[in-house]
């Protein structure tokens, strides 16, 4: 016999290749909803792909209903947007990989309004003449920070690049060695300087830089003195930095502008909300001529970078050709404007600005929420994991206040059964849910910090789709 030995008797109809139904028959009985959603062409292609996989697999042939279900699942997966909402329960409130700040609904609605209709983006409604897009937010930024003028660009990295290029191209930029940092996502201060066409003039040492170090470095080749917030990096111990007021006075005396890259840059005093202090933009502008900060870190709006400060310097920044390349879309202005407006009503800010609301949640309230949710979560994870509540520590994230942490509470999911990799598999299944749930693995458990859990109903809904242990099934 040259025939391979069949795994089942040849007369078993289930394993016979002759039993694979025709494409025409399968498409002819397609669920109308699938044809409506995906169209006949895509549906037919999906059926062909499933049949090809069955032939290639060589196993038993599923029945027609199972083949169509597999085609539906493939189509649903292919049509799911790549970028979609998740539950960030990592404990890092401003998580760069998970989209940083969450917009208040009012801001999202403002974005939608200018997206589906024409807008006065660069049009002066009073005169009918051409307008300037930064006009939509500049006055508000100035009012909230004390700046004389401001421009908005794509992100804070762009803001730094633009300031360097506009104020110090082919000149020296004086920076303390303790501030030559890398801020994650490959933003390195020395590299940005080179790209901006500036020459870096390092002063001081890693741990100590004095006013006289700056004084000695300033000269005819100097274009700018730059301070950089060390963000996710802290220097402790035997350290010294030049007194900011004295440094500003020195720069003014020598006629050199002083820029301060704040990174996060808060518009309000976080200490007043019981949070660790972070320099406010207003305070920074009292000892610098120009500042740069992110729109989607502590400010709590969208991705953008804001340059604010002295009018003459901002005018040079605005005139720089790079501004055109780094400018932002109308969506950004709409969202930024809506968020900045919330700051005009400080009494309501904490309730209305998601970033501040989440950061200021009290540990006891978070723990009570976790305790209240635990039974419903346990029910959805029955057979998969046990659920307990434990203290944990949240982080602000995005480089703000790296050594400061916030007491919080987590749902601790401990997978049942034996064998390694159970936590990893549970975390993986949580990531495959209709709305993925992202936590942290530590001490043989998946931990979900509920500080950032506001949509409880949506969370319980998505958990209900979790497959039982050992089941390879994935929800589409
Ligand atoms: C985060 C940060 C940046 C980069 O800001 P993006 O908005 O992420 O581009 C630059 N400088 C400092 C000090 C930062 O903390």
Short mmCIF file of C-alpha atoms and ligand atoms in Angstrom, two decimals:
data_model
loop_
_atom_site.label_atom_id
_atom_site.label_comp_id
_atom_site.label_asym_id
_atom_site.label_seq_id
_atom_site.Cartn_x
_atom_site.Cartn_y
_atom_site.Cartn_z
CA UNK A 1 0.00 0.00 0.00
CA UNK A 2 1.35 3.39 -0.94
CA UNK A 3 -1.64 5.22 0.58
CA UNK A 4 -0.94 6.91 3.97
CA UNK A 5 -2.77 5.33 6.84
CA UNK A 6 -5.88 7.44 7.47
CA UNK A 7 -6.44 8.64 11.05
CA UNK A 8 -10.03 7.53 10.77
CA UNK A 9 -11.59 4.86 8.64
CA UNK A 10 -11.94 6.13 5.07
CA UNK A 11 -15.67 5.54 5.21
CA UNK A 12 -16.09 7.88 8.20
CA UNK A 13 -17.91 10.76 6.49
CA UNK A 14 -16.51 13.33 8.99
CA UNK A 15 -12.93 12.94 7.85
CA UNK A 16 -13.49 12.60 4.17
CA UNK A 17 -12.23 15.53 2.10
CA UNK A 18 -15.26 15.05 -0.14
CA UNK A 19 -17.34 16.39 2.71
CA UNK A 20 -15.91 19.93 2.47
CA UNK A 21 -18.88 22.00 1.33
CA UNK A 22 -18.57 24.22 -1.73
CA UNK A 23 -17.87 27.93 -1.44
CA UNK A 24 -21.10 28.63 -3.34
CA UNK A 25 -23.20 26.62 -0.91
CA UNK A 26 -21.58 28.24 2.13
CA UNK A 27 -21.92 31.77 0.79
CA UNK A 28 -25.47 31.05 -0.39
CA UNK A 29 -26.53 30.32 3.19
CA UNK A 30 -24.49 33.14 4.74
CA UNK A 31 -26.08 34.98 7.67
CA UNK A 32 -27.66 38.14 6.18
CA UNK A 33 -26.10 40.23 8.99
CA UNK A 34 -22.61 39.15 7.91
CA UNK A 35 -23.27 39.96 4.26
CA UNK A 36 -24.68 43.32 5.30
CA UNK A 37 -21.74 44.15 7.57
CA UNK A 38 -18.83 42.95 5.44
CA UNK A 39 -20.18 42.61 1.88
CA UNK A 40 -20.31 39.51 -0.31
CA UNK A 41 -16.74 39.83 -1.63
CA UNK A 42 -15.10 39.92 1.79
CA UNK A 43 -17.41 37.18 3.06
CA UNK A 44 -16.53 34.91 0.14
CA UNK A 45 -12.81 35.54 0.68
CA UNK A 46 -13.19 34.66 4.37
CA UNK A 47 -14.98 31.38 3.52
CA UNK A 48 -12.22 30.51 1.03
CA UNK A 49 -9.57 31.23 3.67
CA UNK A 50 -11.31 28.98 6.20
CA UNK A 51 -11.64 26.16 3.65
CA UNK A 52 -7.97 26.51 2.72
CA UNK A 53 -7.03 26.23 6.39
CA UNK A 54 -9.19 23.10 6.76
CA UNK A 55 -7.55 21.47 3.73
CA UNK A 56 -4.08 22.42 4.96
CA UNK A 57 -4.84 21.15 8.47
CA UNK A 58 -5.86 17.73 7.22
CA UNK A 59 -8.04 17.09 10.28
CA UNK A 60 -11.73 16.31 10.49
CA UNK A 61 -13.95 18.60 8.45
CA UNK A 62 -16.24 20.81 10.58
CA UNK A 63 -19.88 21.13 9.54
CA UNK A 64 -21.11 24.04 7.46
CA UNK A 65 -22.34 26.03 10.48
CA UNK A 66 -18.92 25.79 12.14
CA UNK A 67 -17.20 26.89 8.93
CA UNK A 68 -19.46 29.93 8.66
CA UNK A 69 -18.92 30.74 12.35
CA UNK A 70 -15.16 30.66 11.82
CA UNK A 71 -15.50 32.96 8.81
CA UNK A 72 -17.60 35.38 10.91
CA UNK A 73 -14.99 35.34 13.65
CA UNK A 74 -12.21 36.07 11.15
CA UNK A 75 -14.16 38.91 9.61
CA UNK A 76 -15.00 40.40 13.00
CA UNK A 77 -11.33 40.27 14.01
CA UNK A 78 -10.22 41.84 10.73
CA UNK A 79 -12.79 44.63 11.06
CA UNK A 80 -11.93 45.49 14.64
CA UNK A 81 -10.05 48.78 14.73
CA UNK A 82 -6.41 48.45 15.69
CA UNK A 83 -6.59 51.41 18.08
CA UNK A 84 -9.32 50.92 20.63
CA UNK A 85 -10.31 51.55 24.23
CA UNK A 86 -8.81 49.46 27.04
CA UNK A 87 -9.09 49.45 30.82
CA UNK A 88 -5.82 50.87 32.15
CA UNK A 89 -5.62 49.23 35.58
CA UNK A 90 -1.83 49.28 35.67
CA UNK A 91 -1.72 51.84 38.47
CA UNK A 92 0.08 54.35 36.25
CA UNK A 93 -2.45 57.12 35.72
CA UNK A 94 -0.67 58.93 32.86
CA UNK A 95 0.52 55.82 31.01
CA UNK A 96 2.32 56.83 27.81
CA UNK A 97 1.72 53.44 26.15
CA UNK A 98 -1.98 53.56 27.07
CA UNK A 99 -2.71 57.03 25.77
CA UNK A 100 -1.80 59.27 28.74
CA UNK A 101 -4.48 61.76 29.86
CA UNK A 102 -8.18 61.00 29.40
CA UNK A 103 -10.30 63.81 28.04
CA UNK A 104 -13.42 64.97 29.80
CA UNK A 105 -16.51 64.29 27.73
CA UNK A 106 -17.03 68.02 27.11
CA UNK A 107 -13.66 68.13 25.33
CA UNK A 108 -14.42 65.03 23.27
CA UNK A 109 -17.71 66.64 22.20
CA UNK A 110 -15.90 69.84 21.25
CA UNK A 111 -13.57 67.78 19.06
CA UNK A 112 -16.45 65.97 17.39
CA UNK A 113 -18.21 69.26 16.67
CA UNK A 114 -15.33 70.74 14.66
CA UNK A 115 -14.57 67.43 12.94
CA UNK A 116 -17.90 66.91 11.21
CA UNK A 117 -18.37 70.51 10.15
CA UNK A 118 -16.24 73.35 8.80
CA UNK A 119 -14.73 75.63 11.43
CA UNK A 120 -13.03 79.02 11.76
CA UNK A 121 -9.66 77.35 12.32
CA UNK A 122 -7.70 80.09 10.54
CA UNK A 123 -10.46 82.58 9.86
CA UNK A 124 -11.21 85.77 11.76
CA UNK A 125 -14.99 85.90 12.09
CA UNK A 126 -14.91 89.61 13.02
CA UNK A 127 -13.06 90.83 9.91
CA UNK A 128 -13.50 87.95 7.49
CA UNK A 129 -9.72 87.95 7.03
CA UNK A 130 -7.29 85.13 7.53
CA UNK A 131 -6.77 84.17 11.17
CA UNK A 132 -4.08 82.48 13.19
CA UNK A 133 -4.81 79.01 14.58
CA UNK A 134 -3.04 79.62 17.88
CA UNK A 135 -5.50 82.47 18.57
CA UNK A 136 -8.05 79.89 19.71
CA UNK A 137 -6.07 79.07 22.85
CA UNK A 138 -3.34 81.69 23.26
CA UNK A 139 -5.29 84.14 25.42
CA UNK A 140 -6.44 81.35 27.71
CA UNK A 141 -2.92 79.92 28.09
CA UNK A 142 -1.62 83.40 28.91
CA UNK A 143 -4.36 83.98 31.45
CA UNK A 144 -3.69 80.66 33.18
CA UNK A 145 0.11 80.91 33.19
CA UNK A 146 1.00 84.60 33.22
CA UNK A 147 2.78 84.21 29.85
CA UNK A 148 2.78 87.09 27.34
CA UNK A 149 2.30 84.80 24.35
CA UNK A 150 2.07 81.10 23.47
CA UNK A 151 2.16 78.66 20.56
CA UNK A 152 1.00 75.06 20.31
CA UNK A 153 2.81 72.26 18.48
CA UNK A 154 2.53 68.49 18.11
CA UNK A 155 4.04 67.47 21.45
CA UNK A 156 6.52 68.72 24.00
CA UNK A 157 9.43 67.13 22.17
CA UNK A 158 8.43 69.27 19.17
CA UNK A 159 8.15 72.31 21.43
CA UNK A 160 11.72 71.81 22.65
CA UNK A 161 13.03 71.23 19.12
CA UNK A 162 11.29 74.36 17.87
CA UNK A 163 12.51 76.58 20.70
CA UNK A 164 16.09 75.38 20.24
CA UNK A 165 16.02 75.88 16.49
CA UNK A 166 14.27 79.24 16.63
CA UNK A 167 16.41 80.77 19.36
CA UNK A 168 19.79 79.06 19.10
CA UNK A 169 20.49 77.61 15.65
CA UNK A 170 24.26 77.51 15.03
CA UNK A 171 24.77 78.79 18.57
CA UNK A 172 25.63 77.26 21.91
CA UNK A 173 22.99 76.09 24.33
CA UNK A 174 24.21 75.98 27.90
CA UNK A 175 22.83 73.05 29.93
CA UNK A 176 23.79 71.59 33.30
CA UNK A 177 25.31 68.09 33.06
CA UNK A 178 22.76 66.95 35.66
CA UNK A 179 19.96 67.78 33.22
CA UNK A 180 21.23 65.99 30.11
CA UNK A 181 18.59 63.32 30.51
CA UNK A 182 16.80 60.78 28.37
CA UNK A 183 13.06 60.98 28.89
CA UNK A 184 11.84 57.63 27.56
CA UNK A 185 10.58 57.12 24.04
CA UNK A 186 14.10 58.08 22.86
CA UNK A 187 13.84 61.78 23.69
CA UNK A 188 17.42 62.62 24.64
CA UNK A 189 18.26 66.22 25.33
CA UNK A 190 21.74 66.11 23.67
CA UNK A 191 20.33 64.42 20.53
CA UNK A 192 17.51 66.93 20.19
CA UNK A 193 20.07 69.75 20.41
CA UNK A 194 22.03 68.33 17.50
CA UNK A 195 18.88 67.89 15.40
CA UNK A 196 17.88 71.45 16.19
CA UNK A 197 21.22 72.66 14.82
CA UNK A 198 22.55 73.80 18.18
CA UNK A 199 25.87 73.15 19.89
CA UNK A 200 25.59 71.74 23.38
CA UNK A 201 27.69 73.50 26.00
CA UNK A 202 27.66 71.32 29.12
CA UNK A 203 28.33 72.97 32.46
CA UNK A 204 28.82 71.65 35.99
CA UNK A 205 28.83 67.97 36.89
CA UNK A 206 26.20 65.26 37.10
CA UNK A 207 25.36 66.02 40.73
CA UNK A 208 26.40 69.66 41.19
CA UNK A 209 26.15 72.72 39.01
CA UNK A 210 26.78 76.22 40.36
CA UNK A 211 25.88 79.68 39.17
CA UNK A 212 29.56 80.36 38.39
CA UNK A 213 29.57 77.38 36.00
CA UNK A 214 26.90 79.14 33.94
CA UNK A 215 28.61 82.52 34.31
CA UNK A 216 31.86 81.14 32.88
CA UNK A 217 30.12 79.46 29.94
CA UNK A 218 28.06 82.45 28.78
CA UNK A 219 29.66 84.36 25.91
CA UNK A 220 29.15 85.71 22.40
CA UNK A 221 28.43 82.23 21.01
CA UNK A 222 25.64 81.52 23.51
CA UNK A 223 22.14 81.40 22.02
CA UNK A 224 20.20 80.04 24.95
CA UNK A 225 20.47 78.72 28.48
CA UNK A 226 18.21 75.74 28.98
CA UNK A 227 16.91 74.10 32.13
CA UNK A 228 15.40 70.60 31.79
CA UNK A 229 13.08 68.99 34.30
CA UNK A 230 14.73 65.63 35.03
CA UNK A 231 11.28 63.95 34.87
CA UNK A 232 11.63 60.20 35.44
CA UNK A 233 15.03 60.61 37.05
CA UNK A 234 16.05 61.93 40.46
CA UNK A 235 19.44 63.04 41.71
CA UNK A 236 19.77 62.68 45.47
CA UNK A 237 22.54 63.09 48.04
CA UNK A 238 25.42 65.53 47.53
CA UNK A 239 23.75 67.74 44.97
CA UNK A 240 23.56 71.41 44.06
CA UNK A 241 21.82 73.40 41.38
CA UNK A 242 22.20 77.09 40.64
CA UNK A 243 19.63 79.25 42.39
CA UNK A 244 16.93 79.75 39.72
CA UNK A 245 16.34 83.42 40.53
CA UNK A 246 20.06 84.19 40.42
CA UNK A 247 20.41 82.22 37.17
CA UNK A 248 17.58 84.17 35.59
CA UNK A 249 19.17 87.46 36.70
CA UNK A 250 22.52 86.36 35.24
CA UNK A 251 20.90 85.50 31.89
CA UNK A 252 19.09 88.82 31.77
CA UNK A 253 22.30 90.69 32.56
CA UNK A 254 24.10 88.90 29.70
CA UNK A 255 21.18 89.26 27.31
CA UNK A 256 20.70 85.51 26.86
CA UNK A 257 17.21 83.99 26.99
CA UNK A 258 16.57 81.29 29.60
CA UNK A 259 14.32 78.39 28.56
CA UNK A 260 12.85 75.83 30.97
CA UNK A 261 11.59 72.50 29.64
CA UNK A 262 9.09 71.54 32.32
CA UNK A 263 7.95 68.27 30.76
CA UNK A 264 4.70 67.91 32.63
CA UNK A 265 4.20 71.42 33.90
CA UNK A 266 1.06 71.72 35.98
CA UNK A 267 -1.31 74.65 35.69
CA UNK A 268 -2.38 74.30 39.33
CA UNK A 269 -0.51 73.78 42.58
CA UNK A 270 -0.82 70.01 43.07
CA UNK A 271 0.13 70.35 46.75
CA UNK A 272 -3.19 72.14 47.28
CA UNK A 273 -4.84 68.88 46.19
CA UNK A 274 -2.77 66.78 48.58
CA UNK A 275 -0.45 65.63 45.80
CA UNK A 276 3.34 65.88 45.70
CA UNK A 277 4.36 69.33 44.48
CA UNK A 278 5.35 69.82 40.85
CA UNK A 279 6.49 73.19 39.42
CA UNK A 280 3.58 75.15 37.98
CA UNK A 281 3.97 76.84 34.64
CA UNK A 282 3.25 80.20 36.26
CA UNK A 283 6.00 79.75 38.86
CA UNK A 284 8.45 78.57 36.21
CA UNK A 285 7.76 81.66 34.09
CA UNK A 286 8.80 83.86 37.01
CA UNK A 287 12.33 82.51 36.62
CA UNK A 288 12.56 81.75 32.91
CA UNK A 289 11.82 83.64 29.69
CA UNK A 290 10.20 80.77 27.84
CA UNK A 291 8.84 77.38 28.97
CA UNK A 292 7.79 74.19 27.20
CA UNK A 293 5.35 71.59 28.54
CA UNK A 294 3.08 68.75 27.43
CA UNK A 295 -0.65 68.98 26.87
CA UNK A 296 -1.38 65.38 27.84
CA UNK A 297 0.59 64.97 31.05
CA UNK A 298 -0.55 66.74 34.24
CA UNK A 299 -2.45 69.37 32.25
CA UNK A 300 -4.87 66.58 31.34
CA UNK A 301 -5.71 67.49 27.73
CA UNK A 302 -4.53 66.06 24.40
CA UNK A 303 -1.14 65.32 22.92
CA UNK A 304 0.47 68.65 22.16
CA UNK A 305 3.36 70.79 23.27
CA UNK A 306 2.89 74.32 24.54
CA UNK A 307 5.56 77.02 24.27
CA UNK A 308 4.78 80.00 26.47
CA UNK A 309 6.67 83.06 27.59
CA UNK A 310 8.08 86.41 26.46
CA UNK A 311 6.33 87.97 23.48
CA UNK A 312 9.50 88.72 21.46
CA UNK A 313 10.78 85.15 21.87
CA UNK A 314 7.42 83.58 21.03
CA UNK A 315 7.28 85.76 17.90
CA UNK A 316 10.59 84.23 16.76
CA UNK A 317 9.29 80.75 17.54
CA UNK A 318 6.09 81.39 15.58
CA UNK A 319 7.99 82.70 12.54
CA UNK A 320 10.28 79.66 12.41
CA UNK A 321 9.55 77.44 9.38
CA UNK A 322 9.52 74.36 11.60
CA UNK A 323 6.35 75.66 13.26
CA UNK A 324 4.48 74.84 10.05
CA UNK A 325 5.80 71.28 10.12
CA UNK A 326 5.02 70.81 13.80
CA UNK A 327 1.62 72.48 13.92
CA UNK A 328 -1.46 70.72 15.26
CA UNK A 329 -4.84 69.88 13.85
CA UNK A 330 -8.17 71.52 14.70
CA UNK A 331 -9.00 68.53 16.91
CA UNK A 332 -6.18 69.49 19.22
CA UNK A 333 -7.26 73.11 19.55
CA UNK A 334 -10.84 72.08 20.26
CA UNK A 335 -9.82 69.65 22.98
CA UNK A 336 -7.17 71.90 24.49
CA UNK A 337 -9.53 74.87 24.60
CA UNK A 338 -12.26 72.81 26.29
CA UNK A 339 -9.84 71.53 28.93
CA UNK A 340 -8.25 74.94 29.57
CA UNK A 341 -11.74 76.34 30.16
CA UNK A 342 -12.21 73.90 33.05
CA UNK A 343 -9.29 75.58 34.79
CA UNK A 344 -11.28 78.83 34.87
CA UNK A 345 -13.57 77.16 37.40
CA UNK A 346 -11.16 75.82 40.03
CA UNK A 347 -13.97 74.67 42.35
CA UNK A 348 -15.16 72.22 39.72
CA UNK A 349 -11.76 71.27 38.29
CA UNK A 350 -11.19 68.20 40.39
CA UNK A 351 -14.57 66.73 39.56
CA UNK A 352 -14.41 67.52 35.84
CA UNK A 353 -10.81 66.93 34.82
CA UNK A 354 -10.24 63.14 34.70
CA UNK A 355 -6.47 63.32 35.36
CA UNK A 356 -6.91 65.36 38.53
CA UNK A 357 -9.95 63.35 39.61
CA UNK A 358 -8.07 60.05 39.31
CA UNK A 359 -4.85 61.32 40.87
CA UNK A 360 -6.64 62.74 43.91
CA UNK A 361 -8.80 59.71 44.74
CA UNK A 362 -8.42 58.75 48.40
CA UNK A 363 -7.02 55.31 49.22
CA UNK A 364 -10.04 54.46 51.40
CA UNK A 365 -12.50 55.22 48.63
CA UNK A 366 -10.48 53.10 46.19
CA UNK A 367 -10.27 50.23 48.69
CA UNK A 368 -14.04 50.42 49.31
CA UNK A 369 -14.64 50.29 45.55
CA UNK A 370 -12.36 47.25 45.21
CA UNK A 371 -14.15 45.45 48.09
CA UNK A 372 -17.53 46.24 46.58
CA UNK A 373 -16.49 44.95 43.14
CA UNK A 374 -14.63 41.85 44.32
CA UNK A 375 -17.64 39.46 44.53
CA UNK A 376 -18.88 40.31 41.02
CA UNK A 377 -15.35 39.99 39.64
CA UNK A 378 -14.89 36.66 41.45
CA UNK A 379 -18.11 35.39 39.89
CA UNK A 380 -16.84 36.21 36.39
CA UNK A 381 -13.47 34.64 37.10
CA UNK A 382 -14.89 31.52 38.75
CA UNK A 383 -12.73 28.54 37.78
CA UNK A 384 -10.01 30.83 36.50
CA UNK A 385 -8.74 32.77 39.51
CA UNK A 386 -9.55 33.72 43.05
CA UNK A 387 -10.08 37.39 43.80
CA UNK A 388 -8.85 39.35 46.79
CA UNK A 389 -8.26 43.01 47.59
CA UNK A 390 -4.85 44.32 48.60
CA UNK A 391 -3.09 47.64 49.07
CA UNK A 392 -0.97 48.83 46.19
CA UNK A 393 0.81 51.91 44.98
CA UNK A 394 -0.25 53.97 41.99
CA UNK A 395 2.07 56.22 40.04
CA UNK A 396 1.38 59.49 38.31
CA UNK A 397 3.39 58.47 35.26
CA UNK A 398 4.75 60.36 32.26
CA UNK A 399 7.85 61.30 34.16
CA UNK A 400 6.03 63.49 36.64
CA UNK A 401 7.26 63.10 40.18
CA UNK A 402 9.10 59.83 39.62
CA UNK A 403 9.83 59.00 43.24
CA UNK A 404 6.42 59.97 44.56
CA UNK A 405 3.69 57.37 44.71
CA UNK A 406 0.04 57.28 45.64
CA UNK A 407 -1.48 54.70 48.03
CA UNK A 408 -4.23 52.73 46.30
CA UNK A 409 -6.00 49.35 46.24
CA UNK A 410 -5.98 46.51 43.74
CA UNK A 411 -8.07 43.51 42.83
CA UNK A 412 -5.62 40.63 43.11
CA UNK A 413 -6.42 37.79 40.70
CA UNK A 414 -4.62 34.59 41.65
CA UNK A 415 -4.97 31.90 38.98
CA UNK A 416 -5.97 28.43 40.17
CA UNK A 417 -4.37 25.13 39.19
CA UNK A 418 -0.70 24.22 38.92
CA UNK A 419 2.16 24.88 36.57
CA UNK A 420 4.07 27.94 35.48
CA UNK A 421 2.80 30.62 33.17
CA UNK A 422 -0.71 30.76 34.61
CA UNK A 423 -0.42 34.45 35.47
CA UNK A 424 0.97 35.20 32.06
CA UNK A 425 -1.92 33.29 30.43
CA UNK A 426 -4.52 35.05 32.56
CA UNK A 427 -2.99 38.44 31.72
CA UNK A 428 -3.01 37.44 28.06
CA UNK A 429 -6.68 36.42 28.17
CA UNK A 430 -7.51 39.72 29.90
CA UNK A 431 -5.81 41.51 27.01
CA UNK A 432 -7.96 39.59 24.49
CA UNK A 433 -11.28 40.67 26.03
CA UNK A 434 -13.70 42.77 23.94
CA UNK A 435 -12.42 45.77 25.92
CA UNK A 436 -8.94 44.61 26.94
CA UNK A 437 -8.05 44.81 30.64
CA UNK A 438 -4.43 45.74 31.33
CA UNK A 439 -3.00 45.07 34.78
CA UNK A 440 0.35 44.19 36.27
CA UNK A 441 1.78 40.80 37.22
CA UNK A 442 3.55 40.51 40.54
CA UNK A 443 3.89 37.83 43.23
CA UNK A 444 2.08 35.14 41.19
CA UNK A 445 -1.01 37.27 40.69
CA UNK A 446 -2.47 39.69 38.18
CA UNK A 447 -3.09 42.96 39.99
CA UNK A 448 -5.69 45.47 38.82
CA UNK A 449 -5.32 48.89 40.45
CA UNK A 450 -8.88 50.24 40.62
CA UNK A 451 -7.81 53.89 41.10
CA UNK A 452 -8.47 54.39 37.38
CA UNK A 453 -11.61 52.24 37.14
CA UNK A 454 -14.63 54.47 36.57
CA UNK A 455 -16.74 52.43 34.14
CA UNK A 456 -17.57 49.54 36.45
CA UNK A 457 -20.44 48.20 34.35
CA UNK A 458 -18.28 48.10 31.24
CA UNK A 459 -15.52 46.39 33.20
CA UNK A 460 -17.84 43.65 34.51
CA UNK A 461 -19.32 43.22 31.02
CA UNK A 462 -15.97 42.66 29.39
CA UNK A 463 -14.84 40.28 32.16
CA UNK A 464 -17.88 38.11 31.48
CA UNK A 465 -16.27 37.15 28.14
CA UNK A 466 -13.23 35.60 29.84
CA UNK A 467 -12.76 31.99 28.69
CA UNK A 468 -12.55 29.26 31.34
CA UNK A 469 -9.07 27.99 32.25
CA UNK A 470 -7.34 25.74 29.74
CA UNK A 471 -9.79 26.66 27.01
CA UNK A 472 -8.00 27.88 23.93
CA UNK A 473 -11.06 29.75 22.70
CA UNK A 474 -10.73 33.44 22.09
CA UNK A 475 -13.63 35.78 22.06
CA UNK A 476 -13.85 37.45 18.67
C1 LIG B 1 7.71 64.19 28.64
C2 LIG B 1 8.81 65.16 28.45
C3 LIG B 1 9.17 65.60 27.18
C4 LIG B 1 8.49 65.07 25.95
O1 LIG B 1 7.15 65.49 25.95
P1 LIG B 1 6.12 64.80 24.91
O2 LIG B 1 4.86 65.59 25.09
O3 LIG B 1 6.02 63.38 25.32
O4 LIG B 1 6.71 64.96 23.56
C5 LIG B 1 10.19 66.50 27.06
N1 LIG B 1 10.83 66.98 28.15
C6 LIG B 1 10.51 66.59 29.40
C7 LIG B 1 11.27 67.14 30.55
C8 LIG B 1 9.49 65.66 29.60
O5 LIG B 1 9.16 65.25 30.83
#
